[in-house]
């Protein structure tokens, strides 16, 4: 689910809350939503130290995977991959919560969607419907974005080689890892592995 509004439209309560939180860089909301900037195609945590964009130039997402799916790249300064997880938005659907947990544990890296649905006691069609309704994407797309965000975190926080990070993130080949990473993030893993000060200098301001 994304939240955005155009001039002349009434802003709802949740959108107003997100706006105030990002303007104040309120740490209480870190991990509960992400701010995507339309002009730079970058998404951030609400605590990002970058210059605040105008409200009409942003939209909000409740999961980093949604922002990736919408074509935004994670900010190199605030690193959305390192935001604390918020489970509140996941609602009361036990099947959906269990599916998320299993996917994040790698359930679709070694098994089919049908096998996952069977573990959950539901049909694979219903499982796809749940993800489409709550996240606007398929379970496989969510699994891929989760792998990529985990890989990005390893690139920042470990001394592992790019090949090892790819395998640790569930990719069965370095080429597939490189291709998926570049397609989703518009940069190769090697570029993300550059020194932080270099990347800051070569990243457009938010």
mmCIF file of C-alpha atoms in Angstrom:
data_model
loop_
_atom_site.group_PDB
_atom_site.id
_atom_site.type_symbol
_atom_site.label_atom_id
_atom_site.label_comp_id
_atom_site.label_asym_id
_atom_site.label_seq_id
_atom_site.Cartn_x
_atom_site.Cartn_y
_atom_site.Cartn_z
ATOM 1 C CA UNK A 1 0.000 0.000 0.000
ATOM 2 C CA UNK A 2 1.282 3.438 -0.863
ATOM 3 C CA UNK A 3 -0.129 6.732 0.311
ATOM 4 C CA UNK A 4 0.061 9.899 -1.745
ATOM 5 C CA UNK A 5 -2.059 12.925 -2.463
ATOM 6 C CA UNK A 6 -2.342 15.603 -5.101
ATOM 7 C CA UNK A 7 -2.945 19.318 -4.675
ATOM 8 C CA UNK A 8 -6.594 19.962 -4.001
ATOM 9 C CA UNK A 9 -7.148 16.545 -2.432
ATOM 10 C CA UNK A 10 -7.832 16.217 1.266
ATOM 11 C CA UNK A 11 -4.995 14.592 3.180
ATOM 12 C CA UNK A 12 -6.183 11.746 5.411
ATOM 13 C CA UNK A 13 -5.192 11.328 9.051
ATOM 14 C CA UNK A 14 -2.514 8.712 8.410
ATOM 15 C CA UNK A 15 -0.888 10.726 5.655
ATOM 16 C CA UNK A 16 -0.840 13.786 7.889
ATOM 17 C CA UNK A 17 0.763 11.737 10.651
ATOM 18 C CA UNK A 18 3.465 10.513 8.268
ATOM 19 C CA UNK A 19 4.083 14.046 7.015
ATOM 20 C CA UNK A 20 4.560 15.414 10.540
ATOM 21 C CA UNK A 21 6.760 12.457 11.494
ATOM 22 C CA UNK A 22 9.131 12.888 8.557
ATOM 23 C CA UNK A 23 9.300 16.664 8.988
ATOM 24 C CA UNK A 24 10.258 16.163 12.635
ATOM 25 C CA UNK A 25 12.482 13.166 11.805
ATOM 26 C CA UNK A 26 10.628 11.404 14.606
ATOM 27 C CA UNK A 27 12.566 8.259 15.523
ATOM 28 C CA UNK A 28 9.419 6.635 16.912
ATOM 29 C CA UNK A 29 8.236 6.118 13.344
ATOM 30 C CA UNK A 30 11.484 4.611 12.064
ATOM 31 C CA UNK A 31 10.633 1.322 10.366
ATOM 32 C CA UNK A 32 6.889 1.996 10.318
ATOM 33 C CA UNK A 33 6.906 3.673 6.921
ATOM 34 C CA UNK A 34 9.244 4.883 4.170
ATOM 35 C CA UNK A 35 9.341 8.171 2.277
ATOM 36 C CA UNK A 36 9.804 7.979 -1.498
ATOM 37 C CA UNK A 37 10.884 11.115 -3.372
ATOM 38 C CA UNK A 38 9.412 11.302 -6.853
ATOM 39 C CA UNK A 39 11.994 13.749 -8.206
ATOM 40 C CA UNK A 40 15.031 11.626 -7.300
ATOM 41 C CA UNK A 41 13.404 8.149 -7.358
ATOM 42 C CA UNK A 42 14.996 7.450 -3.961
ATOM 43 C CA UNK A 43 13.244 6.226 -0.822
ATOM 44 C CA UNK A 44 14.290 6.963 2.750
ATOM 45 C CA UNK A 45 13.562 6.325 6.389
ATOM 46 C CA UNK A 46 11.591 9.107 8.110
ATOM 47 C CA UNK A 47 14.721 9.968 10.113
ATOM 48 C CA UNK A 48 16.877 10.600 7.019
ATOM 49 C CA UNK A 49 19.174 13.635 7.472
ATOM 50 C CA UNK A 50 18.803 14.709 3.823
ATOM 51 C CA UNK A 51 17.020 17.951 2.960
ATOM 52 C CA UNK A 52 13.258 17.583 3.319
ATOM 53 C CA UNK A 53 11.415 17.394 -0.018
ATOM 54 C CA UNK A 54 8.089 19.108 -0.639
ATOM 55 C CA UNK A 55 5.038 17.085 0.297
ATOM 56 C CA UNK A 56 3.730 16.996 -3.273
ATOM 57 C CA UNK A 57 6.977 15.311 -4.312
ATOM 58 C CA UNK A 58 6.703 12.369 -1.930
ATOM 59 C CA UNK A 59 4.676 9.242 -1.432
ATOM 60 C CA UNK A 60 4.676 6.875 1.506
ATOM 61 C CA UNK A 61 5.111 3.106 1.668
ATOM 62 C CA UNK A 62 4.656 0.782 4.604
ATOM 63 C CA UNK A 63 7.288 -1.674 3.430
ATOM 64 C CA UNK A 64 10.645 -1.208 1.709
ATOM 65 C CA UNK A 65 9.775 -3.939 -0.794
ATOM 66 C CA UNK A 66 6.848 -1.846 -2.012
ATOM 67 C CA UNK A 67 9.121 1.114 -2.685
ATOM 68 C CA UNK A 68 11.514 -1.089 -4.652
ATOM 69 C CA UNK A 69 8.600 -2.542 -6.571
ATOM 70 C CA UNK A 70 7.475 0.998 -7.474
ATOM 71 C CA UNK A 71 10.887 1.770 -8.981
ATOM 72 C CA UNK A 72 12.572 3.640 -6.124
ATOM 73 C CA UNK A 73 16.174 3.076 -4.980
ATOM 74 C CA UNK A 74 17.149 2.958 -1.297
ATOM 75 C CA UNK A 75 18.895 6.025 0.080
ATOM 76 C CA UNK A 76 22.629 5.598 0.612
ATOM 77 C CA UNK A 77 22.633 7.880 3.640
ATOM 78 C CA UNK A 78 19.852 6.570 5.890
ATOM 79 C CA UNK A 79 19.919 2.981 4.538
ATOM 80 C CA UNK A 80 16.292 1.767 4.627
ATOM 81 C CA UNK A 81 17.576 -1.812 4.797
ATOM 82 C CA UNK A 82 18.759 -1.133 8.351
ATOM 83 C CA UNK A 83 15.436 0.261 9.611
ATOM 84 C CA UNK A 84 13.811 -1.654 12.468
ATOM 85 C CA UNK A 85 10.962 -3.882 11.385
ATOM 86 C CA UNK A 86 7.424 -2.926 12.272
ATOM 87 C CA UNK A 87 4.878 -5.717 12.411
ATOM 88 C CA UNK A 88 1.873 -3.520 13.172
ATOM 89 C CA UNK A 89 0.890 -2.908 9.550
ATOM 90 C CA UNK A 90 0.718 -6.617 8.776
ATOM 91 C CA UNK A 91 -2.753 -6.807 10.177
ATOM 92 C CA UNK A 92 -4.541 -9.732 11.702
ATOM 93 C CA UNK A 93 -4.114 -12.276 8.902
ATOM 94 C CA UNK A 94 -2.312 -15.205 10.494
ATOM 95 C CA UNK A 95 -1.711 -16.851 7.129
ATOM 96 C CA UNK A 96 -0.181 -13.678 5.744
ATOM 97 C CA UNK A 97 2.058 -13.168 8.791
ATOM 98 C CA UNK A 98 3.252 -16.766 8.640
ATOM 99 C CA UNK A 99 3.873 -16.471 4.900
ATOM 100 C CA UNK A 100 5.987 -13.344 5.418
ATOM 101 C CA UNK A 101 8.011 -15.002 8.158
ATOM 102 C CA UNK A 102 8.625 -18.145 6.112
ATOM 103 C CA UNK A 103 9.575 -16.194 2.986
ATOM 104 C CA UNK A 104 11.994 -14.068 5.001
ATOM 105 C CA UNK A 105 13.520 -17.314 6.279
ATOM 106 C CA UNK A 106 14.065 -18.448 2.682
ATOM 107 C CA UNK A 107 11.043 -20.669 2.079
ATOM 108 C CA UNK A 108 10.847 -19.778 -1.627
ATOM 109 C CA UNK A 109 14.566 -20.173 -2.254
ATOM 110 C CA UNK A 110 14.381 -23.949 -2.122
ATOM 111 C CA UNK A 111 10.684 -24.713 -2.608
ATOM 112 C CA UNK A 112 7.774 -23.706 -4.824
ATOM 113 C CA UNK A 113 4.938 -21.336 -4.054
ATOM 114 C CA UNK A 114 2.605 -24.318 -4.074
ATOM 115 C CA UNK A 115 4.687 -26.028 -1.377
ATOM 116 C CA UNK A 116 4.634 -22.874 0.761
ATOM 117 C CA UNK A 117 0.858 -22.574 0.393
ATOM 118 C CA UNK A 118 0.497 -26.218 1.413
ATOM 119 C CA UNK A 119 2.541 -25.550 4.570
ATOM 120 C CA UNK A 120 0.159 -22.706 5.372
ATOM 121 C CA UNK A 121 -2.923 -24.806 4.702
ATOM 122 C CA UNK A 122 -4.232 -22.531 1.957
ATOM 123 C CA UNK A 123 -4.249 -22.564 -1.839
ATOM 124 C CA UNK A 124 -1.469 -20.902 -3.802
ATOM 125 C CA UNK A 125 -4.129 -18.762 -5.510
ATOM 126 C CA UNK A 126 -5.355 -17.436 -2.167
ATOM 127 C CA UNK A 127 -1.777 -16.797 -1.077
ATOM 128 C CA UNK A 128 -1.149 -14.699 -4.200
ATOM 129 C CA UNK A 129 -4.380 -12.807 -3.538
ATOM 130 C CA UNK A 130 -3.288 -12.033 0.033
ATOM 131 C CA UNK A 131 0.004 -10.551 -1.138
ATOM 132 C CA UNK A 132 -1.614 -8.589 -3.930
ATOM 133 C CA UNK A 133 -4.193 -7.135 -1.543
ATOM 134 C CA UNK A 134 -1.766 -6.224 1.248
ATOM 135 C CA UNK A 135 1.445 -5.404 -0.649
ATOM 136 C CA UNK A 136 0.495 -5.005 -4.287
ATOM 137 C CA UNK A 137 2.950 -7.683 -5.441
ATOM 138 C CA UNK A 138 3.340 -11.447 -5.662
ATOM 139 C CA UNK A 139 4.994 -13.613 -2.974
ATOM 140 C CA UNK A 140 7.925 -14.268 -5.325
ATOM 141 C CA UNK A 141 8.467 -10.571 -5.908
ATOM 142 C CA UNK A 142 8.428 -9.951 -2.158
ATOM 143 C CA UNK A 143 10.947 -12.759 -1.673
ATOM 144 C CA UNK A 144 13.272 -11.247 -4.281
ATOM 145 C CA UNK A 145 13.103 -7.759 -2.764
ATOM 146 C CA UNK A 146 13.751 -9.181 0.694
ATOM 147 C CA UNK A 147 16.833 -11.003 -0.642
ATOM 148 C CA UNK A 148 18.111 -7.802 -2.255
ATOM 149 C CA UNK A 149 17.631 -5.683 0.871
ATOM 150 C CA UNK A 150 19.409 -8.340 2.934
ATOM 151 C CA UNK A 151 22.250 -8.360 0.406
ATOM 152 C CA UNK A 152 22.467 -4.571 0.554
ATOM 153 C CA UNK A 153 22.757 -4.741 4.333
ATOM 154 C CA UNK A 154 25.601 -7.260 4.045
ATOM 155 C CA UNK A 155 27.380 -5.029 1.528
ATOM 156 C CA UNK A 156 27.338 -2.237 4.094
ATOM 157 C CA UNK A 157 28.063 -4.195 7.252
ATOM 158 C CA UNK A 158 30.292 -7.156 6.374
ATOM 159 C CA UNK A 159 33.657 -7.883 4.781
ATOM 160 C CA UNK A 160 32.250 -10.719 2.691
ATOM 161 C CA UNK A 161 32.980 -10.878 -1.014
ATOM 162 C CA UNK A 162 30.228 -10.014 -3.456
ATOM 163 C CA UNK A 163 30.068 -13.647 -4.546
ATOM 164 C CA UNK A 164 29.628 -14.839 -0.947
ATOM 165 C CA UNK A 165 27.004 -12.172 -0.280
ATOM 166 C CA UNK A 166 25.044 -13.325 -3.307
ATOM 167 C CA UNK A 167 25.013 -16.907 -2.112
ATOM 168 C CA UNK A 168 24.253 -15.871 1.483
ATOM 169 C CA UNK A 169 21.265 -13.906 0.190
ATOM 170 C CA UNK A 170 19.859 -16.939 -1.592
ATOM 171 C CA UNK A 171 21.037 -16.417 -5.168
ATOM 172 C CA UNK A 172 22.396 -19.553 -6.815
ATOM 173 C CA UNK A 173 24.809 -17.666 -9.062
ATOM 174 C CA UNK A 174 26.759 -14.425 -8.947
ATOM 175 C CA UNK A 175 25.461 -13.472 -12.375
ATOM 176 C CA UNK A 176 21.830 -13.795 -11.275
ATOM 177 C CA UNK A 177 22.624 -11.781 -8.146
ATOM 178 C CA UNK A 178 24.280 -9.004 -10.160
ATOM 179 C CA UNK A 179 21.443 -8.897 -12.701
ATOM 180 C CA UNK A 180 18.667 -8.811 -10.073
ATOM 181 C CA UNK A 181 20.497 -6.198 -7.981
ATOM 182 C CA UNK A 182 21.117 -3.871 -10.914
ATOM 183 C CA UNK A 183 17.583 -4.253 -12.257
ATOM 184 C CA UNK A 184 15.974 -3.379 -8.912
ATOM 185 C CA UNK A 185 18.467 -0.813 -7.570
ATOM 186 C CA UNK A 186 19.996 0.615 -10.770
ATOM 187 C CA UNK A 187 23.495 -0.024 -9.422
ATOM 188 C CA UNK A 188 25.703 -3.087 -9.339
ATOM 189 C CA UNK A 189 26.670 -4.693 -6.009
ATOM 190 C CA UNK A 190 30.229 -3.488 -6.642
ATOM 191 C CA UNK A 191 29.001 0.131 -6.718
ATOM 192 C CA UNK A 192 27.215 -0.311 -3.399
ATOM 193 C CA UNK A 193 30.403 -1.797 -2.004
ATOM 194 C CA UNK A 194 32.374 1.406 -2.678
ATOM 195 C CA UNK A 195 33.509 3.543 0.283
ATOM 196 C CA UNK A 196 30.597 5.488 1.781
ATOM 197 C CA UNK A 197 32.138 8.927 1.283
ATOM 198 C CA UNK A 198 32.537 8.217 -2.445
ATOM 199 C CA UNK A 199 28.925 7.106 -2.754
ATOM 200 C CA UNK A 200 27.627 10.174 -0.950
ATOM 201 C CA UNK A 201 29.479 12.441 -3.342
ATOM 202 C CA UNK A 202 27.991 10.639 -6.339
ATOM 203 C CA UNK A 203 24.393 10.395 -5.095
ATOM 204 C CA UNK A 204 21.826 13.081 -6.055
ATOM 205 C CA UNK A 205 20.450 15.040 -3.114
ATOM 206 C CA UNK A 206 16.999 14.042 -1.894
#
